XYZ file of C-alpha atoms in Angstrom:
618
model
C 48.820 8.000 -48.972
C 48.894 6.345 -45.614
C 45.179 6.997 -45.158
C 44.426 5.447 -48.578
C 46.403 2.295 -47.765
C 44.698 1.975 -44.384
C 41.294 2.330 -45.974
C 42.154 -0.355 -48.540
C 43.332 -2.655 -45.811
C 39.998 -2.213 -43.987
C 38.142 -3.133 -47.154
C 40.209 -6.292 -47.571
C 39.564 -7.273 -43.932
C 35.858 -6.694 -44.337
C 35.718 -8.850 -47.446
C 37.723 -11.583 -45.766
C 35.559 -11.591 -42.650
C 32.404 -11.516 -44.723
C 33.528 -14.629 -46.528
C 33.965 -16.528 -43.261
C 31.069 -18.611 -41.912
C 29.174 -17.131 -38.919
C 30.510 -18.209 -35.556
C 27.941 -20.295 -33.580
C 27.015 -18.866 -30.142
C 27.564 -21.357 -27.372
C 24.471 -21.431 -25.072
C 25.159 -20.600 -21.461
C 24.367 -23.722 -19.442
C 22.011 -23.616 -16.504
C 23.647 -24.011 -13.090
C 24.409 -27.417 -11.653
C 21.511 -29.121 -9.918
C 21.928 -29.737 -6.194
C 21.136 -33.046 -4.529
C 17.525 -31.989 -3.865
C 16.845 -31.535 -7.605
C 17.122 -27.717 -7.875
C 20.128 -25.430 -8.453
C 21.137 -23.765 -5.200
C 21.857 -20.485 -7.014
C 22.807 -19.120 -10.431
C 21.203 -17.933 -13.681
C 18.507 -19.868 -15.535
C 19.477 -19.115 -19.146
C 17.255 -21.600 -20.940
C 13.774 -22.888 -20.106
C 13.994 -25.576 -17.444
C 11.820 -27.871 -15.323
C 13.111 -29.211 -12.015
C 11.496 -32.020 -10.019
C 12.435 -31.953 -6.350
C 13.420 -35.187 -4.669
C 14.067 -33.679 -1.222
C 13.827 -30.411 0.691
C 16.133 -27.698 -0.682
C 18.263 -25.214 1.255
C 19.210 -22.403 -1.125
C 22.581 -20.659 -0.882
C 21.963 -17.687 -3.182
C 19.896 -16.037 -5.893
C 18.251 -17.711 -8.881
C 18.056 -15.197 -11.735
C 15.495 -15.970 -14.451
C 16.460 -15.265 -18.045
C 14.063 -18.000 -19.177
C 10.916 -19.758 -18.011
C 11.296 -21.890 -14.890
C 9.035 -24.659 -13.592
C 9.541 -26.192 -10.152
C 7.585 -29.337 -9.287
C 8.001 -29.561 -5.546
C 6.423 -32.996 -5.030
C 5.434 -31.841 -1.547
C 8.908 -30.649 -0.501
C 10.099 -27.322 0.946
C 12.495 -24.728 -0.448
C 14.183 -22.678 2.283
C 15.538 -19.221 1.516
C 19.277 -18.507 1.563
C 20.819 -16.995 4.669
C 22.062 -13.862 2.887
C 19.697 -10.907 2.524
C 18.653 -10.979 -1.114
C 15.951 -12.340 -3.364
C 15.511 -16.072 -3.776
C 14.154 -15.814 -7.346
C 14.387 -12.639 -9.418
C 13.398 -12.053 -13.012
C 15.960 -10.445 -15.283
C 13.753 -10.585 -18.388
C 10.165 -11.332 -19.296
C 10.028 -14.944 -18.111
C 7.419 -17.075 -16.334
C 7.745 -18.853 -12.994
C 5.598 -21.960 -12.428
C 5.418 -23.474 -8.926
C 3.650 -26.752 -8.121
C 3.159 -28.604 -4.803
C 5.901 -26.828 -2.903
C 6.407 -24.754 0.240
C 8.468 -21.562 -0.031
C 9.878 -20.971 3.457
C 11.450 -17.603 4.249
C 12.808 -19.041 7.515
C 12.098 -15.670 9.199
C 15.103 -14.119 7.486
C 15.006 -10.557 6.244
C 14.920 -9.976 2.472
C 14.090 -7.178 0.088
C 11.491 -9.345 -1.678
C 12.165 -13.109 -1.840
C 10.334 -13.820 -5.130
C 10.268 -10.924 -7.603
C 8.914 -11.937 -11.004
C 6.592 -10.551 -13.659
C 4.411 -13.613 -14.161
C 3.930 -16.403 -11.657
C 1.588 -19.386 -11.750
C 1.248 -21.432 -8.583
C -0.719 -24.551 -7.735
C -0.792 -26.096 -4.252
C 1.877 -23.767 -2.885
C 2.445 -22.516 0.663
C 4.315 -19.209 1.119
C 5.395 -18.924 4.752
C 7.675 -17.062 7.183
C 8.932 -14.323 4.895
C 10.343 -11.023 6.145
C 8.727 -9.156 4.209
C 6.559 -9.421 0.996
C 7.294 -12.999 0.008
C 5.901 -12.523 -3.514
C 6.045 -9.465 -5.787
C 4.457 -10.016 -9.180
C 2.318 -8.550 -11.957
C 0.390 -11.354 -13.659
C -0.513 -14.988 -13.296
C -2.828 -17.338 -11.424
C -2.354 -18.549 -7.858
C -4.501 -21.634 -7.335
C -4.900 -23.385 -3.982
C -2.322 -21.270 -2.156
C -1.573 -20.405 1.469
C 0.142 -17.240 2.709
C 0.914 -17.584 6.418
C 3.138 -16.025 9.093
C 4.765 -13.494 6.800
C 5.947 -10.282 8.424
C 6.818 -6.726 7.454
C 9.213 -5.421 10.125
C 8.185 -1.749 9.865
C 4.611 -0.900 10.719
C 4.726 2.223 8.573
C 6.487 0.625 5.597
C 4.971 0.824 2.130
C 5.770 -2.853 1.639
C 3.041 -5.343 2.578
C 3.754 -8.437 4.619
C 2.755 -11.011 2.027
C 1.835 -10.158 -1.570
C 2.580 -7.078 -3.675
C 0.952 -6.691 -7.103
C 2.621 -4.000 -9.205
C 3.711 -3.323 -12.771
C 0.327 -2.834 -14.436
C -1.258 -6.278 -14.570
C -3.880 -8.579 -13.103
C -3.343 -11.488 -10.738
C -5.977 -14.158 -10.083
C -6.373 -15.775 -6.665
C -8.366 -19.002 -6.840
C -8.874 -20.914 -3.565
C -6.593 -18.960 -1.242
C -6.011 -18.613 2.485
C -4.199 -15.511 3.740
C -3.772 -15.712 7.500
C -1.723 -14.274 10.364
C 0.471 -12.016 8.236
C 1.557 -8.999 10.277
C 2.950 -5.524 9.773
C 3.474 -3.179 6.864
C 0.480 -1.575 5.226
C -1.418 -4.828 4.730
C -1.115 -8.527 4.004
C -1.847 -7.807 0.326
C -1.141 -4.548 -1.464
C -2.464 -3.756 -4.945
C -0.821 -0.693 -6.424
C -2.411 1.757 -8.845
C -3.036 0.346 -12.310
C -3.097 -3.246 -11.029
C -5.829 -5.606 -9.924
C -6.467 -8.867 -8.103
C -9.474 -11.027 -8.930
C -10.461 -13.530 -6.233
C -12.412 -16.640 -7.289
C -13.216 -19.915 -5.578
C -12.905 -19.971 -1.804
C -11.129 -17.145 0.009
C -10.175 -16.868 3.684
C -8.662 -13.632 4.961
C -8.041 -14.063 8.672
C -5.795 -12.693 11.392
C -3.947 -10.318 9.067
C -2.926 -7.072 10.711
C -3.165 -4.268 10.071
C -5.294 -5.000 6.966
C -6.148 -7.816 4.583
C -5.487 -5.684 1.527
C -5.015 -2.024 0.728
C -3.800 0.128 -2.135
C -4.832 2.315 -5.022
C -5.406 -0.693 -7.262
C -8.496 -2.884 -7.579
C -9.505 -5.960 -5.577
C -12.361 -7.802 -7.325
C -13.941 -10.271 -4.915
C -15.819 -13.002 -6.805
C -15.058 -15.574 -4.133
C -17.695 -18.066 -3.002
C -16.940 -18.250 0.739
C -14.392 -19.401 3.283
C -12.038 -22.285 2.551
C -12.087 -25.633 4.338
C -10.082 -28.841 4.310
C -6.507 -28.592 3.066
C -4.870 -25.666 1.342
C -1.510 -24.977 -0.254
C 1.115 -27.686 0.010
C -1.007 -29.958 2.218
C -1.620 -27.468 5.030
C -4.872 -27.514 6.995
C -7.370 -24.677 7.044
C -7.581 -23.755 10.721
C -10.948 -24.368 12.347
C -12.589 -21.689 14.440
C -11.480 -21.890 18.098
C -13.871 -23.369 20.613
C -14.926 -21.885 23.936
C -12.899 -22.710 27.061
C -14.542 -23.623 30.347
C -14.037 -20.055 31.624
C -16.270 -18.673 28.865
C -13.469 -17.264 26.695
C -12.446 -18.676 23.298
C -9.360 -20.781 22.873
C -6.334 -19.081 21.328
C -6.380 -18.557 17.587
C -8.047 -16.444 14.931
C -11.148 -14.494 15.897
C -13.147 -14.034 12.690
C -16.611 -13.237 14.028
C -17.884 -10.456 16.280
C -18.766 -11.896 19.680
C -19.510 -11.086 23.308
C -17.771 -13.290 25.889
C -18.867 -13.319 29.544
C -16.323 -14.890 31.871
C -17.590 -17.481 34.308
C -14.147 -18.226 35.837
C -10.519 -17.094 35.661
C -8.885 -17.764 32.272
C -5.334 -18.893 31.548
C -4.446 -18.077 27.960
C -2.505 -20.728 26.081
C -1.507 -18.741 23.006
C -2.100 -15.637 20.913
C -5.380 -14.165 19.646
C -5.620 -12.593 16.184
C -8.699 -10.376 15.853
C -9.470 -10.100 12.156
C -10.360 -6.945 10.285
C -13.919 -5.753 10.930
C -14.419 -7.988 13.980
C -15.609 -6.541 17.306
C -14.916 -8.516 20.492
C -16.416 -7.581 23.855
C -15.268 -9.226 27.100
C -17.534 -8.942 30.135
C -15.086 -9.920 32.857
C -17.416 -10.317 35.851
C -14.399 -9.519 38.039
C -12.447 -12.529 36.711
C -8.764 -12.668 35.710
C -7.199 -13.302 32.308
C -3.558 -14.335 32.624
C -0.690 -15.677 30.544
C 2.874 -16.810 31.139
C 3.977 -15.862 27.621
C 6.233 -12.840 27.036
C 4.872 -12.342 23.501
C 1.829 -10.284 22.593
C -1.399 -12.034 23.531
C -3.698 -9.960 21.291
C -3.066 -8.746 17.740
C -5.913 -6.403 16.797
C -6.331 -5.589 13.113
C -7.374 -2.223 11.724
C -11.125 -1.601 11.631
C -11.606 -4.066 14.489
C -12.018 -3.551 18.200
C -11.554 -5.168 21.595
C -13.658 -3.988 24.559
C -12.716 -5.052 28.099
C -15.103 -4.548 31.017
C -14.470 -5.316 34.697
C -11.528 -7.667 34.233
C -8.041 -8.180 35.701
C -5.104 -8.854 33.380
C -1.858 -10.560 34.374
C 1.018 -10.659 31.903
C -1.231 -9.791 28.927
C 0.212 -7.635 26.093
C -1.514 -5.992 23.110
C -0.257 -5.048 19.636
C -3.025 -2.790 18.390
C -3.781 -1.385 14.939
C -7.498 -1.027 15.664
C -9.386 0.120 18.755
C -9.142 -0.927 22.403
C -11.671 0.324 24.935
C -11.290 -0.729 28.567
C -13.183 0.209 31.711
C -12.745 -1.128 35.249
C -9.404 -2.745 34.507
C -6.316 -3.848 36.425
C -3.141 -4.883 34.602
C -0.073 -6.270 36.345
C 2.986 -8.531 36.057
C 3.579 -7.687 32.391
C 7.074 -7.605 30.919
C 8.103 -5.278 28.077
C 4.986 -3.126 27.803
C 1.232 -3.708 27.931
C 0.020 -1.599 24.970
C 1.949 -1.174 21.721
C -0.593 1.184 20.208
C -0.612 2.110 16.535
C -4.381 2.630 16.427
C -6.482 3.995 19.288
C -6.637 3.031 22.969
C -9.043 4.519 25.532
C -8.846 3.293 29.132
C -10.919 4.464 32.088
C -11.041 3.560 35.793
C -7.889 1.424 35.804
C -4.843 0.420 37.839
C -1.486 -0.521 36.279
C 0.902 -1.976 38.855
C 4.138 -3.976 39.058
C 4.868 -4.053 35.329
C 8.399 -4.011 33.912
C 10.370 -3.258 30.759
C 13.228 -5.352 29.400
C 14.957 -2.653 27.349
C 16.217 0.765 28.364
C 14.355 2.376 25.460
C 11.121 0.520 26.178
C 8.036 1.277 28.268
C 6.100 -0.503 30.995
C 2.449 0.357 30.238
C 1.872 2.071 26.873
C 3.675 3.253 23.760
C 1.715 5.648 21.549
C 3.269 5.474 18.082
C 2.083 7.113 14.861
C 3.986 4.738 12.646
C 0.793 3.270 11.248
C -2.453 5.076 12.004
C -2.931 7.481 14.904
C -1.535 5.928 18.025
C -3.882 8.054 20.120
C -3.859 6.826 23.729
C -6.119 8.133 26.486
C -6.276 7.349 30.212
C -9.093 8.667 32.412
C -9.112 7.982 36.166
C -6.104 5.673 36.441
C -3.323 4.811 38.875
C 0.193 3.816 37.737
C 2.098 2.184 40.600
C 5.450 0.382 41.021
C 6.188 0.071 37.290
C 9.928 -0.339 36.638
C 12.363 -0.102 33.748
C 12.500 1.281 30.238
C 12.322 4.966 29.405
C 9.053 5.511 31.235
C 5.637 4.198 32.149
C 3.934 5.981 29.242
C 5.959 6.745 26.104
C 4.955 8.917 23.129
C 6.531 8.618 19.682
C 4.984 10.868 17.013
C 1.612 10.392 18.719
C -0.483 11.775 21.552
C -1.108 10.503 25.062
C -3.912 12.172 27.033
C -4.287 12.097 30.812
C -7.753 12.983 32.063
C -9.544 12.956 35.404
C -7.916 11.444 38.470
C -4.439 10.281 37.352
C -1.956 9.101 39.987
C 1.691 8.080 39.531
C 3.248 6.260 42.510
C 6.778 4.913 42.883
C 7.523 4.376 39.173
C 11.088 4.276 37.822
C 12.810 5.839 35.954
C 10.026 8.199 34.752
C 6.263 8.485 34.642
C 6.091 9.771 31.057
C 8.646 9.925 28.256
C 8.696 11.599 24.842
C 11.231 10.178 22.389
C 13.563 12.930 21.206
C 12.720 14.463 17.855
C 9.642 12.296 17.342
C 7.004 14.965 17.863
C 5.244 12.953 20.549
C 2.906 14.762 22.908
C 1.606 14.139 26.443
C -1.479 16.274 27.172
C -1.799 16.463 30.942
C -5.448 17.341 31.658
C -5.605 15.593 35.014
C -7.675 16.961 37.893
C -6.934 17.153 41.574
C -8.298 14.079 43.302
C -8.315 13.127 46.965
C -8.983 9.420 46.393
C -6.740 7.666 43.844
C -8.092 4.684 41.918
C -7.185 1.651 44.043
C -9.135 -1.424 42.955
C -11.622 -0.738 40.153
C -12.475 -4.376 39.364
C -15.616 -5.526 41.152
C -15.260 -9.086 42.507
C -17.494 -11.799 41.077
C -20.815 -12.238 42.816
C -21.259 -15.544 44.707
C -24.772 -15.821 43.281
C -25.597 -15.164 39.651
C -29.131 -14.289 38.693
C -30.456 -15.889 35.557
C -33.470 -14.760 33.565
C -35.822 -17.057 31.724
C -37.930 -15.922 28.778
C -41.620 -15.797 29.610
C -44.441 -15.882 27.083
C -44.425 -13.453 24.182
C -47.761 -11.705 23.800
C -49.552 -11.427 20.491
C -49.956 -7.666 20.886
C -46.506 -6.975 19.486
C -44.799 -6.210 22.806
C -41.212 -7.286 23.334
C -40.526 -10.497 25.275
C -40.736 -9.863 29.003
C -38.078 -11.707 31.038
C -39.129 -12.838 34.513
C -37.314 -14.684 37.274
C -37.854 -18.371 37.617
C -39.105 -19.590 41.032
C -35.497 -19.877 42.327
C -34.040 -16.698 40.923
C -30.929 -16.733 43.133
C -29.853 -20.111 41.818
C -29.014 -20.546 38.151
C -31.227 -23.140 36.476
C -29.386 -26.062 34.929
C -30.453 -25.149 31.414
C -32.656 -22.148 30.634
C -35.182 -23.048 27.927
C -34.277 -20.102 25.664
C -30.864 -18.579 26.231
C -29.489 -15.647 24.232
C -32.843 -14.988 22.530
C -32.487 -11.310 21.713
C -34.526 -10.818 18.524
C -38.285 -10.988 18.095
C -39.370 -12.400 14.737
C -42.963 -11.363 14.422
C -45.360 -11.660 17.320
C -44.637 -15.193 18.463
C -41.162 -16.068 17.219
C -37.664 -15.620 18.685
C -34.175 -15.767 17.161
C -31.542 -17.047 19.597
C -27.826 -16.404 19.018
C -25.792 -18.162 21.720
C -22.175 -17.147 22.329
C -20.438 -19.968 20.518
C -17.985 -20.101 17.646
C -18.726 -20.184 14.844
C -21.943 -18.185 15.383
C -25.260 -20.053 15.287
C -28.804 -18.741 14.966
C -31.747 -20.805 16.204
C -35.337 -19.807 15.472
C -38.192 -20.910 17.747
C -41.966 -20.541 17.763
C -42.800 -19.435 21.299
C -46.086 -20.239 23.022
C -47.287 -19.718 26.626
C -46.793 -22.749 28.829
C -50.005 -24.822 28.673
C -49.618 -25.659 32.375
C -49.847 -22.034 33.443
C -48.602 -18.538 32.674
C -46.445 -18.571 35.841
C -44.184 -21.165 34.215
C -41.548 -20.528 31.548
C -42.737 -20.395 27.965
C -42.445 -23.395 25.697
C -41.088 -23.389 22.186
C -41.143 -25.394 19.023
C -37.852 -25.601 17.158
C -38.128 -24.234 13.616
C -34.669 -23.839 12.084
C -30.981 -23.408 12.914
C -28.010 -22.422 10.772
C -24.368 -21.743 11.555
C -21.935 -19.212 10.158
C -20.236 -21.759 7.919
C -23.532 -22.430 6.143
C -24.018 -18.702 5.678
C -20.498 -18.212 4.305
C -21.035 -21.034 1.830
C -23.809 -19.046 0.113
C -22.484 -15.944 -1.625
C -25.958 -14.493 -2.236
C -29.283 -16.269 -2.016
C -31.072 -18.861 0.060
C -29.092 -20.416 2.937
C -31.792 -22.577 4.553
C -35.552 -22.751 5.028
C -38.121 -24.594 7.141
C -40.001 -27.604 5.725
C -43.211 -25.607 5.364
C -41.464 -22.764 3.558
C -42.587 -20.157 6.100
C -39.132 -19.479 7.529
C -36.022 -18.650 5.484
C -32.482 -17.383 6.005
C -30.715 -15.672 3.099
C -27.660 -13.584 2.330
C -28.158 -10.322 0.469
C -31.042 -7.864 0.375
C -34.024 -8.577 -1.840
C -35.203 -5.771 -4.122
C -38.234 -5.274 -1.872
C -36.179 -4.930 1.304
C -33.639 -2.675 -0.370
C -36.454 -0.421 -1.530
C -37.904 -0.257 1.999
C -34.500 0.760 3.392
C -33.841 3.234 0.577
C -37.060 5.029 1.442
C -36.181 5.232 5.147
C -34.048 8.241 6.210
C -32.286 6.234 8.925
C -31.039 3.663 6.384
C -30.489 5.400 3.044
C -26.981 6.706 3.831
C -25.802 3.361 5.185
C -26.937 1.570 2.049
C -24.151 3.399 0.234
C -21.596 1.331 2.202
C -20.867 -2.080 0.629
C -21.949 -4.733 3.112
C -23.005 -8.326 3.265
C -26.467 -8.704 4.770
C -27.997 -11.776 6.399
C -31.814 -11.786 6.376
C -33.959 -14.000 8.633
C -37.601 -14.002 7.463
C -40.730 -15.620 8.889
C -44.353 -15.537 7.783
C -46.996 -15.035 6.863
C -49.021 -16.043 9.864
C -52.334 -17.654 9.087
C -54.243 -14.545 10.140
C -52.026 -11.947 8.477
C -50.221 -11.310 5.238
C -47.014 -9.932 6.751
C -43.528 -11.360 6.397
C -41.249 -10.403 9.315
C -37.610 -9.759 8.391
C -34.542 -9.296 10.588
C -31.502 -7.950 8.718
C -28.084 -8.608 10.261
C -24.848 -6.996 9.209
C -22.045 -9.401 8.154
C -22.558 -12.285 10.590
C -25.206 -14.223 12.485
C -23.998 -12.577 15.684
C -23.472 -9.186 14.032
C -25.402 -6.023 14.743
C -29.010 -5.693 13.641
C -29.198 -3.422 10.625
C -32.995 -3.290 10.608
C -36.239 -5.092 11.454
C -39.015 -4.549 8.906
C -42.252 -6.120 7.773
C -43.050 -6.784 4.127
C -46.193 -8.179 2.561
C -46.919 -11.137 0.364
C -46.631 -14.891 0.397
C -44.260 -17.177 2.279
C -40.672 -15.883 2.539
C -39.140 -18.860 0.772
C -41.414 -20.230 -1.953
C -38.415 -21.864 -3.604
C -38.292 -24.356 -0.722
């Protein structure tokens, strides 16, 4: 009976409630707007557009339950001081950013902006720690990613941009520069893709520009120039200092630098991925007063040092360092932080120090990123003080070969961090004469060579001394002319930045064969012109008999494919620069020089083809 009455009562309640009008849901208001024009924290519950009137200092997280548009009007949004996201998506919403700088302020976060779809226009993403943007879809137009950092070199998180969740992101007109640590500046995970259009500059990012199991589709048209992001400038290539070494900054082109005087570094050098730098020291000194790293060397790049003294110079290396005839002194807190590969021969390391008890004075071999393999052959380590040891191994190998001498170091010559699996292979030999001073002093007189005439019989140019060989001429007529273009042409590639190629027609001096050859200028291009042409004609001479292009023609590709020394290398995706000249009036040949990647890059091949002028489209 009680059950029946209860059931009846439920029916009456249901009928009564059903007869009542539906209660209206009160929308949850968006958080209060701060003085700058943007909420400092809270949940965006309904679609909103905020126009900034000043710079914003956030105090907490913005959670997106609806679409959000921020018109920055040129202002900056600074991340909150607590370690959390700045913007995080709670549902499938869209974030639109316009004319604004997102500043991580070098604070550590999990991922400052974590959204499914983001569209950005004229936005600068700077100083995050790490991965300032994690997203799946959208378009980033005219954006800058700069000075973002992943604190762990072996972390799966990139320093700048992570694309995950099974989507495609478009980069249109983007500069990604000087982002350090992690696996890469940009990481594209499996099932995701990035498509690059417009201009694209990837520079100074270490260890890599981008990496991952996803897809990076590069349809870009060349390097960016002018302004980028929220009014930031695209950095110009550094010039050459009076000592013969480039000014501090990003090194984007393979080069050889020969020192003519001692060099005082004024900042840091970022050697970009795929770039090879060689320094011929001539017994000169490179020094710095900075305690920070002087060289950041990206993966797949290299730095070669020959016959040079270093004072206070430190290296953070993901790539390759090769040094021979080297002295390194007066460095604080370690010379080599090696996550890639370092090979040093015939060297002295003296009077270096370490700030921290767990540090090192000369080299740390760490396998946190790549290999960390570190090798010393014929070296003396003297009067190095502090830290755990002169050479320290952490999950990596240090090899000692040849004549190795340790003198008066404290507290230890070598150290292996406990439990790390580091190894020191001591293969040294007995030696009666330790390495004392391997750097040869600069010669008081420098010989200079001047190009003589180039014979028509196909022989290489024969350099001869000018009448006063012991005194450098004021201006040699053809300097850095290392490539013969047919029988009577030369390609000169002087050591300047950005790289330049100059092509000359060389003739014997009409006043006598004992005098230097004379030349007629034909054509010159610089690296910026080359980068502006994705594939096709870069420049040509007025008569159409000289041309410089990017990309291999079908005819050249076929010649290389049929040559055993080239066919395997053609399988590697590359960008080729082709300098062609011909035909001569008495022959039908076109002479072609094929360079790899840059005007000052290595020569991939020199071949002759047959037919008409190389650039009929001129």
